[in-house]
Amino acid sequence: MVDAPAAAPAPAAPAPAAPTVSAAHRALILALHGAGAVKFGSFTLKSGIQSPIYIDLRVTVSHPTVLREVATALSGAVAGVPFDLLCGVPYTALPFATAMSLAGGAPMLMRRKEAKEYGTKKTIEGAFEKGQTVLVVEDLVTSGASVLETVGPLKKEGLEVHHVVALLDREQGGSDALKSQGVDMHAVFTLSTVMDVLEKEGKIDEETKASVLSFIQSNQVGATAPNNGVKAPENGATEKPLSPKPAEKESKLTYLQRAEKVKNVTGRRLLELMEAKKSNLAVAADVTTKAQLLELAEAVGPEICMLKTHADIIADWDEGTGPALAEIAKRHQFLLFEDRKFADIGSTVHHQVSGGLHSISKWAHVINAHSMPGPGIISGLKKAVAETDSEMAKSLGLLLLAEMSSEGNLATALPGYTQKTIEMAEAEKEFVFGFISTGRVAGDDFVYLTPGVKKSAGGDGLGQQYNTPEKVIGEKESDVIIVGRGVYQADNPAKEAKAYREAGWRAYETRVSGSQ
């Protein structure tokens, strides 16, 4: 029997064609590379992650011809998109927006990263009318967070924002994240396109290109990020538990890496400040006079990331106390956390946070609330913050009490209480950035603060249970230790604060060691 001849192999499917790159865009990519805006090697990013590529578009301000070409490319990317005004994301995109305004004649607005504390105290500078449409201009987009930090203040002024134009899309999920917030992104080119052009022009080799593309895929953010192995149900939706057991790799992230994940401005600032000061210590200032409070703030300020206050126990609190605390906090670089534990209906907490003798939203960076009243408490606090005539209030962050450290507390005892609290936080990440808890209760996009910390474990006879910095930071994977009597009742509060800061930081370094 003669074997039948083997069938001829089917022809391989052709590889998808790379998108066509215009001569002008190709020339611009090469010009940016020549100006040193695109570098290859090993770079530590702000998040602490090692990257094979570093893009620094700030150098374009020293190359007028390149800057002019950037403006032309950006304008071309939004040809046909209607807008009345331009607004560059500070700071790198400001020259881009300026060049576009000069070339095309569209008026420009400018967003301040930090509002002035004098004069008009404006966040948005320029001439505009409510209802006008603004095109946001960005240099490059990774997660989209920087764009949204500009979109928010513009919308608060009554302006419409539907589009952003960026020179470069890093293809790490930012476009989808912006789309989910009602903002369409228009990019001149993607990072993949840049790699294609540079390889074809002999500026990089195939191995470098592959390394960068692999980095992009491995470092997705937002909606396009991997779901950490969570199985998707048959309907295609991503099924993700609200309180998953964190993967070991995620639980080892540094504070700076975590800051990339937090949506609230104050939450990110806290994590960045902690890394800069090498401090995860918050001191509970449970003193009863204004003089004691300000003296303690001065003494422990250099050692702490946060001072936790109880304004309503200060017998002689007056209208100058909050501003005096804020001045000390600014000078020593720590945040003020008013531990008011709001727990009423929305309309009541609205008045409690913004009015009365203490006017909390005018000087505090952080507040907290019980979740027992339900989501309305968050709505009431958000409304109060939005209506407060204070620039500080615009970035104020909220913590929810997910767990408590006192023996027999109902927050821990009630079935489902902590889980429901997490659900409330998940729905309001722009405002809620973390929890008061005995340890880590959710993911890396929240911050965890744990009270009841002393050098030795035990109790105080009144129900308060103490844990050590090593257990709270190392074992329970919390982020901030809150120390009260161990510091403010000490003969030398500054010395004790330093000792606690060092103990907490050692525990943190041990926790993240070996993860980089």
C-alpha positions as MATLAB code, in Angstrom:
seq = 'MVDAPAAAPAPAAPAPAAPTVSAAHRALILALHGAGAVKFGSFTLKSGIQSPIYIDLRVTVSHPTVLREVATALSGAVAGVPFDLLCGVPYTALPFATAMSLAGGAPMLMRRKEAKEYGTKKTIEGAFEKGQTVLVVEDLVTSGASVLETVGPLKKEGLEVHHVVALLDREQGGSDALKSQGVDMHAVFTLSTVMDVLEKEGKIDEETKASVLSFIQSNQVGATAPNNGVKAPENGATEKPLSPKPAEKESKLTYLQRAEKVKNVTGRRLLELMEAKKSNLAVAADVTTKAQLLELAEAVGPEICMLKTHADIIADWDEGTGPALAEIAKRHQFLLFEDRKFADIGSTVHHQVSGGLHSISKWAHVINAHSMPGPGIISGLKKAVAETDSEMAKSLGLLLLAEMSSEGNLATALPGYTQKTIEMAEAEKEFVFGFISTGRVAGDDFVYLTPGVKKSAGGDGLGQQYNTPEKVIGEKESDVIIVGRGVYQADNPAKEAKAYREAGWRAYETRVSGSQ';
ca = [
       0.000    0.000    0.000;
       1.396    3.286   -1.046;
       1.182    6.143    1.435;
      -0.704    9.165    0.236;
       1.493   12.189   -0.269;
       1.561   14.540    2.700;
      -0.615   17.600    2.348;
       1.272   20.787    1.690;
       1.501   22.981    4.776;
      -0.942   25.862    4.838;
       0.715   29.198    4.194;
       1.387   31.186    7.351;
      -0.968   34.037    8.020;
       0.686   37.321    7.220;
       1.758   39.377   10.218;
      -0.455   42.374   10.846;
       0.896   45.429    9.130;
       2.352   48.116   11.341;
       0.346   51.331   11.273;
       1.506   53.761    8.636;
       3.641   56.545   10.068;
       3.663   59.831    8.197;
       6.955   61.381    7.191;
       6.312   64.280    9.576;
       5.692   61.983   12.540;
       8.726   59.872   11.690;
      10.862   63.011   11.578;
       9.441   64.187   14.918;
      10.216   60.863   16.613;
      13.787   61.037   15.373;
      14.059   64.668   16.470;
      12.833   63.790   19.980;
      15.343   60.957   20.187;
      18.094   63.254   18.960;
      17.175   65.857   21.590;
      17.531   63.277   24.362;
      13.824   63.036   25.145;
      13.855   59.245   24.709;
      16.533   57.316   26.578;
      17.251   53.609   26.928;
      18.987   51.738   29.739;
      17.828   51.007   33.294;
      15.918   53.759   35.060;
      14.168   53.901   38.431;
      10.777   55.492   37.928;
       8.921   57.574   40.535;
       7.006   54.428   41.496;
      10.274   52.608   42.267;
       9.884   50.276   39.260;
      12.896   49.652   37.022;
      12.181   50.638   33.430;
      14.225   50.015   30.238;
      13.048   53.351   28.804;
      12.814   56.891   30.135;
      10.915   59.632   28.336;
      11.624   63.221   29.347;
       9.745   65.632   27.106;
      10.758   68.626   29.226;
      13.905   68.923   27.127;
      11.785   70.194   24.223;
      11.720   73.691   25.775;
      15.384   73.988   24.762;
      14.663   73.011   21.159;
      12.295   75.584   19.596;
      12.084   73.790   16.260;
      11.125   70.504   17.944;
       8.623   72.307   20.165;
       7.005   73.877   17.116;
       6.751   70.448   15.464;
       5.205   68.995   18.630;
       2.533   71.706   18.608;
       1.787   71.065   14.933;
       1.460   67.316   15.551;
      -0.815   67.822   18.561;
      -3.075   70.200   16.643;
      -3.252   67.737   13.780;
      -4.298   64.933   16.116;
      -7.434   66.847   17.130;
      -8.356   68.316   13.766;
     -12.146   68.381   13.737;
     -12.492   68.238   17.535;
     -14.410   71.341   18.679;
     -13.060   73.323   21.644;
     -13.008   76.894   22.909;
      -9.941   76.838   25.160;
      -6.686   74.967   25.731;
      -5.292   73.875   29.097;
      -1.932   72.138   29.493;
      -1.353   69.649   32.306;
       1.346   71.153   34.537;
       4.182   71.288   34.057;
       5.657   69.574   30.980;
       2.615   70.114   28.762;
       2.370   73.859   29.475;
       4.860   74.781   26.702;
       2.984   72.447   24.330;
      -0.332   74.187   25.012;
       1.326   77.603   24.726;
       2.827   76.744   21.343;
      -0.537   75.426   20.132;
      -2.266   78.606   21.328;
       0.257   80.865   19.570;
       0.060   78.896   16.336;
      -3.706   78.389   16.193;
      -5.071   81.347   18.121;
      -7.106   79.381   20.659;
      -7.101   81.033   24.126;
      -5.319   79.150   26.872;
      -6.031   78.484   30.546;
      -3.529   77.423   33.177;
      -4.148   75.114   36.136;
      -2.135   75.678   39.271;
      -0.845   72.532   40.953;
      -1.310   74.290   44.253;
      -3.747   77.176   44.555;
      -2.495   80.497   45.822;
      -3.149   81.158   49.487;
      -3.419   84.895   48.824;
      -5.115   87.272   46.388;
      -7.827   85.542   44.326;
      -6.760   82.053   45.499;
      -7.540   80.718   42.018;
      -6.914   77.173   40.852;
      -7.612   77.953   37.179;
      -5.998   81.082   35.709;
      -7.231   82.816   32.575;
     -10.393   84.256   31.064;
     -13.305   81.887   30.568;
     -17.068   81.492   30.860;
     -19.033   78.597   32.307;
     -20.111   76.142   29.634;
     -17.080   76.658   27.401;
     -15.279   73.545   26.159;
     -11.647   72.911   27.073;
      -9.167   70.698   25.239;
      -6.655   69.346   27.752;
      -3.086   69.017   26.463;
      -0.720   66.387   27.924;
       2.801   65.279   27.081;
       2.395   61.533   27.649;
      -0.270   59.337   29.234;
       0.400   56.292   31.384;
      -2.491   55.847   33.822;
      -4.404   59.025   32.979;
      -4.279   60.198   36.605;
      -2.446   63.451   35.823;
      -4.990   64.338   33.161;
      -7.888   63.765   35.573;
      -6.182   65.991   38.148;
      -6.568   68.807   35.618;
     -10.024   67.800   34.365;
     -11.480   67.917   37.890;
     -10.690   71.583   38.673;
     -11.808   72.639   35.192;
     -15.186   70.967   35.658;
     -15.560   72.543   39.092;
     -15.380   75.912   37.345;
     -18.298   74.917   35.125;
     -16.188   74.133   32.058;
     -16.780   71.173   29.729;
     -13.961   68.660   29.151;
     -14.483   65.783   26.711;
     -11.114   65.414   24.975;
      -7.415   65.302   25.790;
      -4.602   65.348   23.249;
      -1.250   63.805   24.140;
       1.974   63.491   22.245;
       2.532   59.919   23.414;
       0.323   57.072   24.606;
       2.437   54.649   26.652;
      -0.229   51.987   26.041;
      -0.427   51.016   29.712;
      -4.158   51.513   30.213;
      -4.474   55.278   30.424;
      -6.716   55.628   27.378;
      -9.292   53.193   28.774;
      -9.116   54.817   32.216;
      -9.854   58.235   30.714;
     -12.637   56.824   28.528;
     -14.319   55.438   31.649;
     -14.388   59.014   33.002;
     -15.953   60.431   29.840;
     -12.721   61.795   28.324;
     -11.542   60.680   24.870;
      -7.794   60.606   24.317;
      -6.162   61.551   21.007;
      -2.485   60.591   20.824;
      -0.024   61.642   18.143;
       1.682   58.282   18.408;
       1.974   55.253   20.687;
       5.102   53.963   22.352;
       4.984   50.926   20.043;
       5.140   53.253   17.050;
       8.127   55.060   18.530;
       9.900   51.730   18.988;
       9.126   50.670   15.412;
      10.503   53.887   13.956;
      13.664   53.907   16.069;
      14.408   50.277   15.239;
      13.858   50.765   11.502;
      16.100   53.838   11.553;
      18.852   51.900   13.334;
      18.652   53.906   16.581;
      17.902   50.827   18.707;
      18.275   47.091   18.174;
      15.557   44.432   18.179;
      16.413   43.325   21.725;
      15.899   46.841   23.128;
      12.580   47.153   21.350;
      11.418   43.782   22.695;
      12.460   44.750   26.221;
      10.408   47.958   26.120;
       7.324   46.283   24.642;
       7.548   43.549   27.272;
       7.763   46.209   29.983;
       4.580   47.861   28.659;
       2.664   44.587   28.766;
       3.905   43.711   32.251;
       3.051   47.094   33.754;
      -0.528   47.752   32.796;
      -2.700   49.997   34.946;
      -6.405   50.648   35.284;
      -8.975   48.784   33.275;
      -6.461   46.979   31.043;
      -4.352   45.654   33.899;
      -4.194   41.893   34.446;
      -6.868   40.663   36.884;
      -4.362   38.720   39.043;
      -5.703   35.371   37.994;
      -9.341   36.023   38.923;
     -11.532   33.930   36.689;
     -13.881   35.827   34.390;
     -17.498   34.550   34.420;
     -19.181   33.379   31.250;
     -20.832   36.734   30.580;
     -17.389   38.272   30.079;
     -17.455   40.570   33.093;
     -14.452   40.499   35.366;
     -15.338   38.906   38.667;
     -13.144   40.493   41.314;
     -13.753   40.063   45.060;
     -13.795   43.336   46.982;
     -11.462   42.047   49.671;
      -9.041   39.645   47.946;
      -6.073   38.119   49.649;
      -3.278   40.269   48.205;
      -0.730   38.485   46.064;
       2.642   38.245   47.777;
       4.271   40.429   45.115;
       1.641   43.155   45.618;
       1.933   43.107   49.398;
       5.653   43.878   49.073;
       5.269   47.074   47.058;
       7.007   50.206   48.305;
       5.069   53.265   49.401;
       6.027   55.023   46.157;
       4.774   52.103   44.074;
       1.569   52.154   46.054;
       1.168   55.906   45.485;
       0.731   55.216   41.755;
      -2.392   53.194   42.566;
      -4.153   55.607   44.950;
      -6.681   57.942   43.300;
      -7.117   60.524   46.064;
      -4.585   63.381   45.940;
      -3.987   63.423   49.700;
      -3.597   59.645   49.831;
      -0.883   59.789   47.179;
       0.759   62.724   48.910;
       0.839   60.820   52.213;
       2.608   57.815   50.692;
       5.109   60.018   48.864;
       5.754   62.028   52.020;
       6.291   58.826   54.033;
       8.938   57.648   51.602;
      10.647   61.055   51.557;
      10.753   61.417   55.361;
      11.326   57.698   55.980;
       8.474   57.844   58.454;
       5.298   55.814   58.803;
       4.573   57.285   62.245;
       1.434   59.211   63.168;
       1.293   60.689   66.645;
      -2.087   60.950   68.373;
      -2.119   64.363   70.041;
      -4.646   63.590   72.799;
      -3.824   66.711   74.787;
      -6.355   69.214   76.097;
      -4.964   72.724   75.604;
      -3.923   74.749   72.568;
      -0.448   75.357   73.999;
       0.119   71.626   74.585;
      -1.097   70.822   71.086;
       1.151   73.304   69.297;
       4.134   72.424   71.492;
       3.712   68.711   70.733;
       3.351   69.401   67.001;
       6.627   71.341   67.006;
       8.441   68.673   69.010;
       7.443   65.609   66.988;
       7.001   67.315   63.588;
      10.377   66.274   62.141;
       9.695   62.591   62.908;
       6.098   62.095   61.775;
       4.113   61.752   58.565;
       0.874   62.715   60.297;
      -0.472   64.332   63.476;
      -3.819   62.958   64.659;
      -5.907   65.540   66.507;
      -9.114   65.718   68.555;
     -10.126   69.348   68.149;
     -13.158   68.947   70.417;
     -11.066   68.068   73.492;
      -8.978   71.264   73.257;
     -10.517   73.424   75.985;
      -9.299   76.734   74.584;
      -9.596   76.050   70.838;
     -10.074   79.287   68.907;
     -10.152   80.378   65.275;
      -6.357   80.699   65.217;
      -5.631   77.124   66.363;
      -6.258   75.395   63.033;
      -4.157   77.847   60.978;
      -1.351   77.647   63.566;
      -1.339   73.846   63.282;
      -1.373   74.073   59.471;
       1.687   76.356   59.530;
       3.644   73.878   61.682;
       2.547   70.980   59.460;
       3.693   72.813   56.325;
       7.051   73.671   57.866;
       7.773   70.131   59.103;
       6.057   68.385   56.165;
       3.381   66.262   57.805;
      -0.391   65.939   57.365;
      -3.113   66.869   59.849;
      -5.660   64.156   60.566;
      -8.709   65.295   62.552;
      -9.987   62.145   64.245;
     -13.598   63.318   64.464;
     -15.076   59.916   63.508;
     -18.161   61.342   61.800;
     -21.117   59.028   62.339;
     -24.345   60.879   61.576;
     -26.665   61.408   58.641;
     -25.322   63.220   55.596;
     -26.870   66.627   56.271;
     -25.502   66.679   59.826;
     -21.938   65.713   58.965;
     -22.069   68.307   56.191;
     -22.301   71.014   58.881;
     -19.964   69.261   61.318;
     -17.017   69.163   58.919;
     -17.324   72.678   57.541;
     -18.875   74.827   60.252;
     -18.914   75.496   63.952;
     -16.012   76.499   66.125;
     -13.552   74.015   64.616;
     -14.143   74.522   60.835;
     -12.319   71.232   60.247;
     -12.280   71.301   56.444;
     -10.363   74.582   56.444;
      -7.203   73.205   58.101;
      -7.230   69.392   58.164;
      -5.820   67.269   55.337;
      -7.537   64.050   56.442;
     -10.807   63.199   58.196;
     -12.454   59.895   59.102;
     -15.931   58.439   59.468;
     -17.824   55.383   60.635;
     -19.549   53.475   57.853;
     -22.529   52.523   60.047;
     -24.799   55.305   58.611;
     -24.228   53.983   55.092;
     -23.000   55.706   51.880;
     -24.887   58.896   52.742;
     -22.189   59.871   55.196;
     -19.648   59.959   52.368;
     -22.009   62.011   50.196;
     -22.564   64.504   53.020;
     -18.856   64.929   53.648;
     -18.095   65.274   49.931;
     -20.743   67.970   49.605;
     -19.326   69.878   52.560;
     -15.817   69.699   51.144;
     -16.975   70.881   47.716;
     -18.756   73.869   49.217;
     -16.047   74.900   51.677;
     -14.291   78.159   50.825;
     -10.840   76.648   51.331;
      -8.320   75.434   48.780;
      -7.082   72.794   51.233;
     -10.559   71.256   51.374;
     -10.500   70.499   47.646;
      -7.935   67.737   48.153;
      -9.094   66.551   51.580;
      -9.116   62.767   51.960;
     -11.410   60.468   53.925;
     -10.610   57.349   55.933;
     -13.307   54.834   56.889;
     -13.204   52.862   60.122;
     -13.086   49.264   58.973;
     -11.827   47.829   62.274;
     -11.078   49.137   65.757;
      -8.423   48.197   68.335;
     -10.603   48.271   71.447;
     -11.577   44.948   72.983;
     -15.113   43.771   72.140;
     -15.802   46.528   69.594;
     -18.825   45.926   67.363;
     -17.100   47.057   64.172;
     -15.067   43.858   64.292;
     -17.760   41.673   65.860;
     -20.641   42.426   63.469;
     -20.702   39.967   60.523;
     -19.956   41.696   57.232;
     -19.228   45.127   58.742;
     -15.678   45.363   57.442;
     -16.665   44.005   54.031;
     -19.492   46.528   53.645;
     -17.092   49.309   54.639;
     -14.689   48.192   51.908;
     -17.523   48.212   49.367;
     -18.356   51.811   50.276;
     -14.706   52.805   49.835;
     -14.406   51.016   46.494;
     -17.275   53.124   45.162;
     -15.669   56.441   46.218;
     -11.930   56.101   45.582;
     -11.524   59.722   44.520;
     -12.424   60.738   48.097;
     -11.841   57.663   50.306;
      -8.176   56.693   50.252;
      -7.870   54.274   53.138;
      -9.005   52.683   56.355;
      -8.514   52.744   60.076;
      -7.932   49.049   60.665;
      -5.803   46.572   62.567;
      -4.027   45.685   59.335;
      -4.411   45.305   55.591;
      -8.053   44.580   54.696;
      -8.152   45.234   50.920;
      -5.784   46.000   48.035;
      -2.716   48.140   47.356;
      -4.828   51.059   46.160;
      -5.784   51.918   49.755;
      -3.724   53.096   52.750;
      -4.047   51.439   56.165;
      -3.603   53.233   59.492;
      -3.499   51.278   62.744;
      -3.984   52.818   66.212;
      -3.052   51.275   69.526;
       0.675   50.845   68.886;
       3.257   50.583   71.671;
       6.720   49.092   71.996;
       5.260   46.125   73.867;
       1.918   44.398   73.320;
      -0.834   44.346   75.949;
      -3.749   46.520   77.134;
      -4.464   49.592   79.221;
      -7.204   48.154   81.445;
      -9.839   50.249   79.642;
     -10.271   47.979   76.635;
      -7.507   49.385   74.434;
      -5.332   46.616   73.011;
      -1.760   47.426   71.950;
       0.404   45.923   69.227;
       4.063   46.530   68.402;
       5.292   48.362   65.282;
       6.864   45.111   64.070;
       3.562   43.233   64.240;
       1.409   46.026   62.780;
       3.694   46.883   59.835;
       5.405   43.536   59.300;
       2.805   40.864   60.035;
      -0.481   42.684   59.563;
       0.842   44.721   56.606;
      -0.576   48.047   57.751;
       1.059   51.246   56.501;
       0.945   53.796   59.316;
       1.380   53.219   63.047;
      -0.570   55.575   65.309;
       1.095   56.130   68.681;
      -0.509   58.199   71.421;
       0.440   57.943   75.081;
       3.777   56.350   74.254;
       4.827   59.704   72.788;
       2.750   62.578   74.177;
       3.047   61.371   77.804;
       6.808   60.770   77.512;
       9.304   63.004   79.304;
      10.878   63.680   75.925;
       8.222   63.343   73.171;
      10.696   64.173   70.383;
      13.055   61.391   71.484;
      10.242   58.855   71.761;
       8.824   59.871   68.391;
      12.204   59.266   66.801;
      12.410   55.820   68.412;
       8.954   54.867   67.137;
       9.699   56.269   63.686;
      12.855   54.171   63.427;
      11.079   51.034   64.660;
       8.226   51.496   62.204;
      10.570   52.166   59.308;
      12.697   49.107   60.085;
       9.555   46.974   60.029;
       8.572   48.468   56.674;
      12.008   47.912   55.133;
      11.965   44.313   56.315;
       8.538   43.812   54.782;
       9.496   45.075   51.332;
      13.053   43.693   51.289;
      13.774   41.325   48.449;
      10.839   42.610   46.378;
      12.790   44.966   44.126;
];
